[in-house]
Amino acid sequence: MKIGELARQTGLTTSKIRFYERIGLLKTVDRRSNGYRTYPPQAALILGLITTAQRAGFTLDEIRTLLPSDLQHWDRDALMDALTRKIADIEALQARLAESKAHLLRLVEDIQARPDDMDCAANAHRVLTNVLMTPSENLDVTPDDVRLLDRTDRRLSVSRGRSKKVVSP
Amino acid sequence: MKIGELARQTGLTTSKIRFYERIGLLKTVDRRSNGYRTYPPQAALILGLITTAQRAGFTLDEIRTLLPSDLQHWDRDALMDALTRKIADIEALQARLAESKAHLLRLVEDIQARPDDMDCAANAHRVLTNVLMTPSENLDVTPDDVRLLDRTDRRLSVSRGRSKKVVSP
DNA sequence: TCTAACGTTAAAGGTAACTTCAAGGTCAAG
DNA sequence: CTTGACCTTGAAGTTACCTTTAACGTTAGA
């Protein structure tokens, strides 16, 4: 199948598919005599795997090292290892998010709970002091959380562009 | 106080402080006759606020629009609005992470639960089919989740560099 | 035969939040 | 008067994941 067909099947853009090939992520591709790429049906499967893995928080780099050339022969140990680590990353992230959320909720309450006899400036000072009281000792999260975040991000941002820049025509 | 002193007080790098000034985030800065920046003690407070807000998932852009020039006079409505939205973002993200985690856990189990009489290739096929069965209809997360992710990310990645590139000396 | 749709490439652009670099100027101490 | 610590600037580099652009070749159908 040609690249357009593969794009239709997988819902990816042709540019993305070519990009994956360029970075060595998608190797099941041949060329016809005219230079056109041609893919086996399996390619759609592989692209599906890539997208799924990405959604689970893997970087394309991680995916590349994990994806075997032959879908029948995975490196089970490496795979399990990566999966386990990724789960731990998610858990750390969940903890961090819970903290952030709690912090924000506290802040909201704090702002609303202004004593009736206090003016805005004084209230601002009070809230401000409370906000900055947070010892910030709780930021020690592993960089793997970061990877996960990074990954999850881009993929979604494509889905709906609210901050699209308008280029002058 | 000079920039180095401010950097020491806040734990930020001087480049970061200059950067914040460049993008219009930190305006409380004057110049001495020699061109050196000079800051009021309040600057440390503002930088503290910026870092805190960033940790809570706000982009520098968001922070800029929310930060008043006078710390005594906040736009309470805009602030509450932003806080509420950010909390919602976090909740959406938590849901997504929970899903991702569940997905990964299912996968791990699935890999390990290979029937004794099944060979690796067949197992691979079985697992693969299961993985790709996920309808992927559950990706509809708002782009705000994305922002949050993006923000949370960078900040952390600075904290510990595991993938630091070694530059030839 | 023309046209529209499809394919090709390399290179550059975009995002967010910075850092790094080159090429200096300033200042206090010894 | 030199050394070293500190300050300045604008521009370019970094990361991950793509998209866009320009300039061009191929093919199927009317």
CSV table of C-alpha atoms (C1' of nucleotides) in Angstrom, one decimal:
chain,number,residue,atom,x,y,z
A,1,MET,CA,0.0,0.0,0.0
A,2,LYS,CA,1.1,3.6,-0.7
A,3,ILE,CA,1.6,6.2,2.0
A,4,GLY,CA,-1.7,8.0,1.5
A,5,GLU,CA,-3.6,4.8,2.0
A,6,LEU,CA,-1.6,4.0,5.2
A,7,ALA,CA,-2.3,7.4,6.5
A,8,ARG,CA,-6.0,7.0,5.9
A,9,GLN,CA,-5.9,3.6,7.6
A,10,THR,CA,-4.1,4.8,10.7
A,11,GLY,CA,-5.4,8.3,10.9
A,12,LEU,CA,-1.9,9.7,10.9
A,13,THR,CA,-0.6,12.3,8.5
A,14,THR,CA,1.8,11.3,5.7
A,15,SER,CA,4.3,13.8,7.1
A,16,LYS,CA,4.2,12.0,10.4
A,17,ILE,CA,4.7,8.6,8.8
A,18,ARG,CA,7.7,9.9,6.9
A,19,PHE,CA,9.0,11.4,10.0
A,20,TYR,CA,8.8,8.1,11.9
A,21,GLU,CA,10.7,6.5,9.1
A,22,ARG,CA,13.4,9.1,9.2
A,23,ILE,CA,14.0,8.7,12.8
A,24,GLY,CA,14.2,4.9,12.4
A,25,LEU,CA,10.9,4.1,14.0
A,26,LEU,CA,9.2,2.5,11.1
A,27,LYS,CA,11.3,0.2,9.0
A,28,THR,CA,8.8,-1.9,7.1
A,29,VAL,CA,8.9,0.2,4.0
A,30,ASP,CA,10.0,-0.5,0.5
A,31,ARG,CA,10.2,1.5,-2.7
A,32,ARG,CA,8.6,1.0,-6.0
A,33,SER,CA,10.5,1.7,-9.1
A,34,ASN,CA,9.1,5.2,-9.2
A,35,GLY,CA,10.4,6.0,-5.8
A,36,TYR,CA,7.1,5.8,-4.1
A,37,ARG,CA,7.1,4.1,-0.6
A,38,THR,CA,5.1,0.9,-0.4
A,39,TYR,CA,4.1,-0.7,2.9
A,40,PRO,CA,2.9,-4.1,3.9
A,41,PRO,CA,-0.4,-4.3,5.8
A,42,GLN,CA,1.6,-4.9,9.0
A,43,ALA,CA,2.8,-1.3,8.9
A,44,ALA,CA,-0.6,-0.1,10.0
A,45,LEU,CA,-0.3,-2.4,13.0
A,46,ILE,CA,3.1,-1.0,13.9
A,47,LEU,CA,1.9,2.5,13.6
A,48,GLY,CA,-1.0,1.6,15.8
A,49,LEU,CA,1.4,0.3,18.4
A,50,ILE,CA,3.5,3.4,18.2
A,51,THR,CA,0.5,5.7,18.8
A,52,THR,CA,-0.7,3.5,21.7
A,53,ALA,CA,2.7,3.5,23.3
A,54,GLN,CA,3.0,7.2,22.9
A,55,ARG,CA,-0.4,7.7,24.6
A,56,ALA,CA,0.8,5.6,27.4
A,57,GLY,CA,3.7,8.0,27.9
A,58,PHE,CA,6.6,6.6,26.0
A,59,THR,CA,8.9,8.8,24.0
A,60,LEU,CA,9.5,7.9,20.4
A,61,ASP,CA,13.1,7.2,21.5
A,62,GLU,CA,11.9,4.7,24.1
A,63,ILE,CA,9.5,3.1,21.6
A,64,ARG,CA,12.3,2.8,19.1
A,65,THR,CA,14.5,0.9,21.5
A,66,LEU,CA,11.6,-1.4,22.5
A,67,LEU,CA,10.1,-2.1,19.2
A,68,PRO,CA,11.6,-5.3,17.6
A,69,SER,CA,12.0,-5.5,13.9
A,70,ASP,CA,9.9,-8.6,14.1
A,71,LEU,CA,6.7,-8.2,15.9
A,72,GLN,CA,6.8,-11.9,16.9
A,73,HIS,CA,10.0,-11.5,18.9
A,74,TRP,CA,9.9,-8.9,21.6
A,75,ASP,CA,12.5,-8.4,24.3
A,76,ARG,CA,10.2,-9.4,27.0
A,77,ASP,CA,12.6,-8.4,29.8
A,78,ALA,CA,13.3,-5.0,28.5
A,79,LEU,CA,9.6,-4.5,27.7
A,80,MET,CA,8.5,-5.5,31.2
A,81,ASP,CA,11.2,-3.3,32.7
A,82,ALA,CA,10.0,-0.3,30.7
A,83,LEU,CA,6.4,-0.9,31.5
A,84,THR,CA,7.1,-1.2,35.2
A,85,ARG,CA,9.1,2.0,35.2
A,86,LYS,CA,6.5,3.8,33.2
A,87,ILE,CA,3.9,2.8,35.7
A,88,ALA,CA,6.0,4.1,38.5
A,89,ASP,CA,6.4,7.3,36.7
A,90,ILE,CA,2.7,7.7,36.4
A,91,GLU,CA,2.3,7.1,40.1
A,92,ALA,CA,4.9,9.7,41.0
A,93,LEU,CA,3.1,12.1,38.6
A,94,GLN,CA,-0.3,11.3,40.2
A,95,ALA,CA,1.2,12.1,43.6
A,96,ARG,CA,2.5,15.4,42.3
A,97,LEU,CA,-0.8,16.3,40.6
A,98,ALA,CA,-2.7,15.5,43.8
A,99,GLU,CA,-0.4,17.9,45.6
A,100,SER,CA,-0.8,20.6,43.1
A,101,LYS,CA,-4.5,20.3,43.2
A,102,ALA,CA,-4.6,20.4,47.0
A,103,HIS,CA,-2.4,23.5,46.8
A,104,LEU,CA,-4.7,25.2,44.4
A,105,LEU,CA,-7.8,24.3,46.4
A,106,ARG,CA,-6.2,25.7,49.5
A,107,LEU,CA,-5.4,28.9,47.7
A,108,VAL,CA,-8.9,29.3,46.4
A,109,GLU,CA,-10.3,28.8,49.8
A,110,ASP,CA,-7.8,31.2,51.2
A,111,ILE,CA,-8.7,33.9,48.8
A,112,GLN,CA,-12.4,33.6,49.5
A,113,ALA,CA,-12.0,33.4,53.2
A,114,ARG,CA,-11.3,37.0,53.6
A,115,PRO,CA,-12.4,38.3,57.0
A,116,ASP,CA,-15.1,40.9,56.5
A,117,ASP,CA,-13.1,43.6,58.2
A,118,MET,CA,-10.0,43.2,56.2
A,119,ASP,CA,-9.3,45.3,53.1
A,120,CYS,CA,-8.1,44.0,49.8
A,121,ALA,CA,-4.5,44.9,50.2
A,122,ALA,CA,-4.2,43.3,53.6
A,123,ASN,CA,-6.0,40.2,52.3
A,124,ALA,CA,-3.6,40.1,49.4
A,125,HIS,CA,-0.7,40.2,51.7
A,126,ARG,CA,-2.2,37.5,53.9
A,127,VAL,CA,-2.9,35.2,51.0
A,128,LEU,CA,0.5,35.9,49.4
A,129,THR,CA,2.3,35.0,52.6
A,130,ASN,CA,0.4,31.7,52.8
A,131,VAL,CA,1.2,30.9,49.2
A,132,LEU,CA,4.8,31.4,49.6
A,133,MET,CA,4.9,29.5,52.9
A,134,THR,CA,4.9,26.3,50.9
A,135,PRO,CA,8.3,24.9,51.6
A,136,SER,CA,8.8,23.7,48.1
A,137,GLU,CA,10.6,20.7,49.4
A,138,ASN,CA,8.2,18.5,47.7
A,139,LEU,CA,9.5,19.0,44.2
A,140,ASP,CA,11.7,16.1,44.1
A,141,VAL,CA,10.2,14.1,41.3
A,142,THR,CA,12.1,12.0,39.0
A,143,PRO,CA,12.9,13.2,35.5
A,144,ASP,CA,11.0,10.2,34.2
A,145,ASP,CA,7.8,11.9,35.3
A,146,VAL,CA,9.0,14.6,33.1
A,147,ARG,CA,9.4,12.4,30.1
A,148,LEU,CA,5.9,11.1,30.6
A,149,LEU,CA,4.6,14.6,30.8
A,150,ASP,CA,6.4,15.7,27.8
A,151,ARG,CA,5.1,12.8,25.8
A,152,THR,CA,1.5,13.1,26.8
A,153,ASP,CA,1.6,16.7,25.9
A,154,ARG,CA,2.5,17.0,22.3
A,155,ARG,CA,0.2,14.4,21.2
A,156,LEU,CA,-2.8,16.1,22.6
A,157,SER,CA,-2.0,19.5,21.6
A,158,VAL,CA,-2.4,18.4,18.1
A,159,SER,CA,-6.0,17.3,18.7
A,160,ARG,CA,-7.4,20.8,19.1
A,161,GLY,CA,-5.5,24.0,18.5
A,162,ARG,CA,-6.8,26.8,20.6
A,163,SER,CA,-3.7,28.9,20.5
A,164,LYS,CA,-3.1,28.6,16.8
A,165,LYS,CA,-1.1,31.4,15.5
A,166,VAL,CA,-2.5,33.2,12.5
A,167,VAL,CA,0.1,33.7,9.9
A,168,SER,CA,-0.3,36.7,7.6
A,169,PRO,CA,-1.3,35.6,4.2
B,1,MET,CA,20.3,44.3,45.1
B,2,LYS,CA,22.2,43.1,42.0
B,3,ILE,CA,21.1,40.1,39.9
B,4,GLY,CA,23.6,37.7,41.4
B,5,GLU,CA,22.3,38.4,44.8
B,6,LEU,CA,18.7,38.0,43.7
B,7,ALA,CA,19.6,34.7,42.0
B,8,ARG,CA,21.2,33.5,45.2
B,9,GLN,CA,18.1,34.5,47.2
B,10,THR,CA,15.6,32.8,44.9
B,11,GLY,CA,17.6,29.9,43.8
B,12,LEU,CA,17.1,30.8,40.2
B,13,THR,CA,19.9,31.3,37.6
B,14,THR,CA,20.7,34.8,36.4
B,15,SER,CA,19.8,33.8,32.9
B,16,LYS,CA,16.4,32.8,34.0
B,17,ILE,CA,15.8,36.1,35.8
B,18,ARG,CA,17.0,38.0,32.7
B,19,PHE,CA,14.7,35.8,30.6
B,20,TYR,CA,11.7,36.6,32.7
B,21,GLU,CA,12.4,40.3,32.4
B,22,ARG,CA,12.7,39.9,28.6
B,23,ILE,CA,9.3,38.3,28.3
B,24,GLY,CA,7.8,41.0,30.5
B,25,LEU,CA,7.2,38.8,33.5
B,26,LEU,CA,9.5,40.7,35.9
B,27,LYS,CA,9.2,44.4,35.7
B,28,THR,CA,10.5,45.5,39.1
B,29,VAL,CA,14.0,46.3,37.9
B,30,ASP,CA,16.1,49.4,37.6
B,31,ARG,CA,19.5,50.2,36.2
B,32,ARG,CA,22.5,51.7,37.9
B,33,SER,CA,24.6,54.2,36.1
B,34,ASN,CA,27.0,51.4,35.0
B,35,GLY,CA,24.2,49.4,33.3
B,36,TYR,CA,23.8,46.8,36.1
B,37,ARG,CA,20.3,45.8,37.0
B,38,THR,CA,19.2,46.6,40.5
B,39,TYR,CA,16.2,45.0,42.2
B,40,PRO,CA,14.0,45.9,45.2
B,41,PRO,CA,13.7,43.2,47.9
B,42,GLN,CA,10.1,42.7,46.5
B,43,ALA,CA,11.6,41.1,43.4
B,44,ALA,CA,12.5,38.0,45.3
B,45,LEU,CA,8.8,37.7,46.4
B,46,ILE,CA,7.6,38.0,42.8
B,47,LEU,CA,10.0,35.4,41.6
B,48,GLY,CA,8.8,33.1,44.3
B,49,LEU,CA,5.3,33.6,43.2
B,50,ILE,CA,6.3,32.9,39.6
B,51,THR,CA,8.0,29.6,40.5
B,52,THR,CA,5.1,28.6,42.7
B,53,ALA,CA,2.6,29.3,40.0
B,54,GLN,CA,4.6,27.4,37.5
B,55,ARG,CA,4.8,24.4,39.8
B,56,ALA,CA,1.0,24.5,40.0
B,57,GLY,CA,0.8,24.2,36.3
B,58,PHE,CA,0.6,27.7,35.0
B,59,THR,CA,2.4,28.8,31.8
B,60,LEU,CA,4.6,31.8,32.0
B,61,ASP,CA,2.1,33.4,29.6
B,62,GLU,CA,-0.8,32.8,32.0
B,63,ILE,CA,1.3,34.0,34.9
B,64,ARG,CA,2.1,37.2,33.1
B,65,THR,CA,-1.6,38.0,32.4
B,66,LEU,CA,-2.5,37.3,36.0
B,67,LEU,CA,0.4,39.0,37.8
B,68,PRO,CA,-0.5,42.6,38.7
B,69,SER,CA,2.1,45.2,38.6
B,70,ASP,CA,1.2,46.0,42.2
B,71,LEU,CA,1.1,42.9,44.4
B,72,GLN,CA,-1.5,44.6,46.5
B,73,HIS,CA,-4.0,44.8,43.7
B,74,TRP,CA,-4.9,41.5,42.1
B,75,ASP,CA,-7.7,40.9,39.7
B,76,ARG,CA,-9.5,38.6,42.0
B,77,ASP,CA,-12.1,37.5,39.4
B,78,ALA,CA,-9.5,36.6,36.8
B,79,LEU,CA,-7.4,34.9,39.4
B,80,MET,CA,-10.2,32.8,40.7
B,81,ASP,CA,-11.3,31.9,37.2
B,82,ALA,CA,-7.8,30.8,36.3
B,83,LEU,CA,-7.4,28.8,39.5
B,84,THR,CA,-10.7,27.1,39.0
B,85,ARG,CA,-9.8,26.2,35.4
B,86,LYS,CA,-6.5,24.9,36.4
B,87,ILE,CA,-8.0,22.7,39.0
B,88,ALA,CA,-10.3,21.3,36.4
B,89,ASP,CA,-7.4,20.7,34.1
B,90,ILE,CA,-5.7,18.8,36.8
B,91,GLU,CA,-8.7,16.6,37.3
B,92,ALA,CA,-9.0,15.8,33.7
B,93,LEU,CA,-5.3,14.9,33.7
B,94,GLN,CA,-5.7,12.7,36.7
B,95,ALA,CA,-8.4,10.8,34.9
B,96,ARG,CA,-6.2,10.4,31.9
B,97,LEU,CA,-3.3,9.2,34.0
B,98,ALA,CA,-5.5,6.7,35.8
B,99,GLU,CA,-6.5,5.3,32.4
B,100,SER,CA,-3.0,5.1,31.1
B,101,LYS,CA,-1.9,3.4,34.3
B,102,ALA,CA,-4.8,0.9,34.1
B,103,HIS,CA,-3.9,0.2,30.5
B,104,LEU,CA,-0.3,-0.5,31.3
B,105,LEU,CA,-1.2,-2.7,34.2
B,106,ARG,CA,-3.5,-4.7,32.1
B,107,LEU,CA,-0.7,-5.0,29.5
B,108,VAL,CA,1.8,-6.2,32.1
B,109,GLU,CA,-0.6,-8.8,33.4
B,110,ASP,CA,-1.4,-9.9,29.9
B,111,ILE,CA,2.2,-10.4,29.0
B,112,GLN,CA,2.8,-12.5,32.1
B,113,ALA,CA,-0.3,-14.5,31.8
B,114,ARG,CA,1.0,-16.6,28.9
B,115,PRO,CA,-0.6,-20.0,28.9
B,116,ASP,CA,2.1,-22.6,29.5
B,117,ASP,CA,1.3,-24.3,26.2
B,118,MET,CA,1.7,-21.2,24.1
B,119,ASP,CA,4.9,-20.3,22.4
B,120,CYS,CA,6.4,-16.8,22.4
B,121,ALA,CA,5.2,-15.9,19.0
B,122,ALA,CA,1.6,-16.9,19.6
B,123,ASN,CA,1.7,-15.0,22.9
B,124,ALA,CA,3.1,-12.0,21.2
B,125,HIS,CA,0.3,-12.1,18.8
B,126,ARG,CA,-2.3,-12.5,21.5
B,127,VAL,CA,-0.9,-9.6,23.6
B,128,LEU,CA,-0.6,-7.4,20.5
B,129,THR,CA,-4.2,-8.0,19.5
B,130,ASN,CA,-5.3,-7.1,23.0
B,131,VAL,CA,-3.2,-3.9,23.1
B,132,LEU,CA,-4.6,-2.6,19.8
B,133,MET,CA,-8.1,-3.5,20.8
B,134,THR,CA,-8.2,-0.4,22.9
B,135,PRO,CA,-10.7,1.7,21.0
B,136,SER,CA,-8.7,4.9,21.5
B,137,GLU,CA,-11.9,6.8,21.9
B,138,ASN,CA,-10.8,7.9,25.3
B,139,LEU,CA,-8.3,10.5,24.1
B,140,ASP,CA,-10.6,13.4,24.1
B,141,VAL,CA,-8.8,15.5,26.7
B,142,THR,CA,-8.9,19.3,26.5
B,143,PRO,CA,-5.8,21.1,25.4
B,144,ASP,CA,-5.7,22.7,28.8
B,145,ASP,CA,-4.6,19.4,30.2
B,146,VAL,CA,-1.8,19.7,27.7
B,147,ARG,CA,-0.7,23.1,28.9
B,148,LEU,CA,-0.6,21.8,32.4
B,149,LEU,CA,1.5,18.9,31.3
B,150,ASP,CA,3.8,21.0,29.3
B,151,ARG,CA,4.4,23.4,32.2
B,152,THR,CA,4.9,20.8,34.8
B,153,ASP,CA,7.5,19.2,32.6
B,154,ARG,CA,10.2,21.7,31.9
B,155,ARG,CA,10.5,22.8,35.4
B,156,LEU,CA,11.2,19.3,36.6
B,157,SER,CA,13.6,18.4,33.8
B,158,VAL,CA,15.9,21.0,35.0
B,159,SER,CA,16.0,19.6,38.5
B,160,ARG,CA,17.9,16.5,37.6
B,161,GLY,CA,19.6,15.9,34.3
B,162,ARG,CA,19.8,12.2,33.5
B,163,SER,CA,20.1,12.6,29.8
B,164,LYS,CA,22.6,15.4,29.9
B,165,LYS,CA,24.6,15.6,26.8
B,166,VAL,CA,28.3,15.5,27.3
B,167,VAL,CA,29.9,18.2,25.2
B,168,SER,CA,33.5,17.6,24.1
B,169,PRO,CA,35.8,19.9,25.9
C,1,DT,C1',-3.6,16.0,-23.3
C,2,DC,C1',-4.6,18.2,-19.5
C,3,DT,C1',-5.6,18.3,-14.7
C,4,DA,C1',-6.1,16.9,-10.0
C,5,DA,C1',-4.5,14.1,-6.8
C,6,DC,C1',-0.7,11.9,-5.2
C,7,DG,C1',4.1,11.1,-4.5
C,8,DT,C1',9.3,12.7,-3.6
C,9,DT,C1',13.1,15.6,-1.1
C,10,DA,C1',15.9,18.6,2.0
C,11,DA,C1',15.6,22.2,4.9
C,12,DA,C1',13.5,25.3,7.7
C,13,DG,C1',9.9,26.6,11.0
C,14,DG,C1',7.1,26.1,15.4
C,15,DT,C1',6.5,25.5,20.5
C,16,DA,C1',8.0,26.6,25.6
C,17,DA,C1',11.2,27.8,28.7
C,18,DC,C1',15.3,28.3,29.0
C,19,DT,C1',20.7,28.0,28.5
C,20,DT,C1',24.9,28.9,26.2
C,21,DC,C1',28.0,31.6,23.8
C,22,DA,C1',30.9,35.3,22.2
C,23,DA,C1',32.6,39.4,23.1
C,24,DG,C1',32.9,42.4,25.9
C,25,DG,C1',32.5,46.3,30.3
C,26,DT,C1',33.0,47.1,35.8
C,27,DC,C1',34.8,46.6,40.1
C,28,DA,C1',37.2,45.3,44.6
C,29,DA,C1',41.2,43.3,46.4
C,30,DG,C1',46.0,42.5,46.6
D,1,DC,C1',48.0,47.0,37.5
D,2,DT,C1',46.4,42.7,37.3
D,3,DT,C1',43.4,39.1,38.6
D,4,DG,C1',38.9,37.2,39.2
D,5,DA,C1',34.3,37.8,40.2
D,6,DC,C1',30.6,40.0,38.5
D,7,DC,C1',27.8,42.4,35.1
D,8,DT,C1',26.2,43.5,30.0
D,9,DT,C1',24.1,42.2,25.2
D,10,DG,C1',22.1,39.8,21.2
D,11,DA,C1',21.9,35.7,18.9
D,12,DA,C1',21.9,31.0,18.6
D,13,DG,C1',21.3,26.4,20.7
D,14,DT,C1',18.4,22.8,23.3
D,15,DT,C1',14.5,19.2,23.5
D,16,DA,C1',10.7,16.4,21.4
D,17,DC,C1',7.7,16.0,17.9
D,18,DC,C1',6.3,17.2,14.3
D,19,DT,C1',4.6,20.6,10.2
D,20,DT,C1',5.4,23.5,6.4
D,21,DT,C1',7.5,24.9,2.3
D,22,DA,C1',9.5,24.8,-2.1
D,23,DA,C1',10.3,22.7,-6.0
D,24,DC,C1',9.6,18.9,-8.4
D,25,DG,C1',8.1,13.9,-10.5
D,26,DT,C1',4.0,10.3,-11.3
D,27,DT,C1',-0.3,8.6,-12.3
D,28,DA,C1',-5.3,8.0,-13.1
D,29,DG,C1',-9.2,9.7,-15.2
D,30,DA,C1',-12.0,12.8,-18.4
